[in-house]
Amino acid sequence: MGLTKAISKTLVASPERQEEADADWKVVKQVQAGDVAAFDRLILKYRERVFSVIYNLCSNREDAADLTQAAFIKAFQSINRFHGQASFFTWLYRIGVNATLTHLRKNRLRTFFSFERITEEDKSSEVLDALTDRTGADRETYVRELQEKLNEAMQKLSIKHRMVVTLFEIDGLSHAEIAQILGCSVGTVRSRLHYAKQMLQAELQAYLR
Amino acid sequence: MIMSEDRPHPPVKVTLEDLLRLKRCERPAPEFWTDFERGFRQKQLAALVVRKSWMHNVAAAYRRFGRVGVPVGAVAILGIAVLSIRYESVPSRTISPMVVPRETLARIRPTTVRPVRAVESVGSAAVEMPVRRKVVSAAAPAAASKATPVVAVVSAGLPAQAVDPAAWLGEILSDHASAAELTPSARSIAVNYAAAAVNEPELVESVTRPLGFESRALPAVRAQHAAEVLPTAVAVTESRRNRLLASLDTGGREQSEVVSPEPARRSVLRNLSQENWDRSMGRLEAEGDRLSIRF
């Protein structure tokens, strides 16, 4: 499933989300019953989203890959302790976010960027067209500069602000879901998001039209 | 007719949200997931083989029983604290009170008067009472396992027969414990205390007040009785001072060649003044059957 489709699914009305949560719960029960291979279905379904979140938090693809694998292993080892109190993807996100937080706090003084390439889609092409009228190699250079600038601006935010921006703006989760993942109130999510956007606005002023 | 491609395109507004959503396009290539899958399987197998340390098991057990672990631990800590406080508040039974039952003491009668033994009962040589002490062996009651000597205070000037130490001691001490529990030093202190209470009530009060000693102190009646028993008892300070002054005077007259130490006499008098005496007595501290002196 493409990332965009996966993200758009999260923005739809709650009955679909509820259906998705029910389907996940059935698979989890199979895994808890002993069908270990059923866990692979959950991995295939959520690995891109989990990787995307972790990558946008640490801006390093190698670290993001390791942390994503660690998150799934931890989820597999703890699958018997999951009793459906939240949706599976919320529970999985929480594991991934906590693993990333631990990693970032351990390596606070060491930040190495390692970017993924930007795959242009329809909407992104429009934005890039609006930002530049260049083509070919110049466009590619401009896009790489923009990508670096974006990631630098994100890294200047604190971990908790970066997390809220990533989950809301990039992953498309709602305030309530973010509050559930981070273990804070919806008001806290809103205030952090507002502050983070103000900081990013100041950093990326040159690229805004 | 204007062709659509000739119409100028309106400028596209780029917002912060548009820029952030560009990051959704940062995706790995498809071959990335092949390597991801391989690495994940290896780590999954390693996680099955790696032995967890005992701390990990303890943490996992605590997580499992976390709901009841905290309140149970709190109750256990409170219980230990309560038990330790109760244990500390239980009074020690090894300290025997300095008391003698009247009936027991009434059976103790002095039989012989022996020469004075070394004064050890008071506990310190610095405290000198101007009385002669005589250790009197008592006829212990048949029930007592060992003969306990009874210390009698005999004042200079009073015949020994005029004093009945057993009765007097029974009057002084309250009747709670048997005489066998008292040590000789305790008895001597009790007797000396009674004498001091008669002659120097202020001094005794200053020594005993901080210790709450008066809670088991002698009632006024007993002090009066002690005063009646020792009507001619000379004040401790006065008798000692007089003796020292007398010795100084004779010493000065006999050795005429020696310069009479008038300043020394004055310094001796000064040291024997009431204030200095009180101050030195203030360094005394009575506790149980012990008398200690602070230097």
Short mmCIF file of C-alpha atoms in Angstrom, two decimals, chain B residues 1 30 33 35 41 95 122 126 144 146 148 151 158 168 221 233-234 236 246 265 292:
data_model
loop_
_atom_site.label_atom_id
_atom_site.label_comp_id
_atom_site.label_asym_id
_atom_site.label_seq_id
_atom_site.Cartn_x
_atom_site.Cartn_y
_atom_site.Cartn_z
CA MET B 1 -11.04 32.55 -28.11
CA PRO B 30 11.88 -0.64 -3.17
CA TRP B 33 12.79 -3.13 1.98
CA ASP B 35 17.50 -5.48 2.99
CA ARG B 41 14.76 -11.70 10.46
CA ILE B 95 18.07 -0.94 84.12
CA VAL B 122 29.80 7.24 94.52
CA ALA B 126 36.00 14.30 93.19
CA ALA B 144 17.75 -13.57 98.99
CA LYS B 146 23.30 -13.40 98.18
CA THR B 148 23.80 -7.56 99.98
CA VAL B 151 25.43 1.27 103.10
CA LEU B 158 26.10 11.01 115.66
CA TRP B 168 15.90 5.28 106.93
CA VAL B 221 8.16 14.32 104.34
CA ALA B 233 24.57 17.29 110.37
CA VAL B 234 26.99 19.95 109.34
CA VAL B 236 28.88 20.03 103.43
CA ALA B 246 41.99 25.53 109.75
CA ARG B 265 44.87 32.00 101.22
CA SER B 292 29.00 11.36 86.68
#
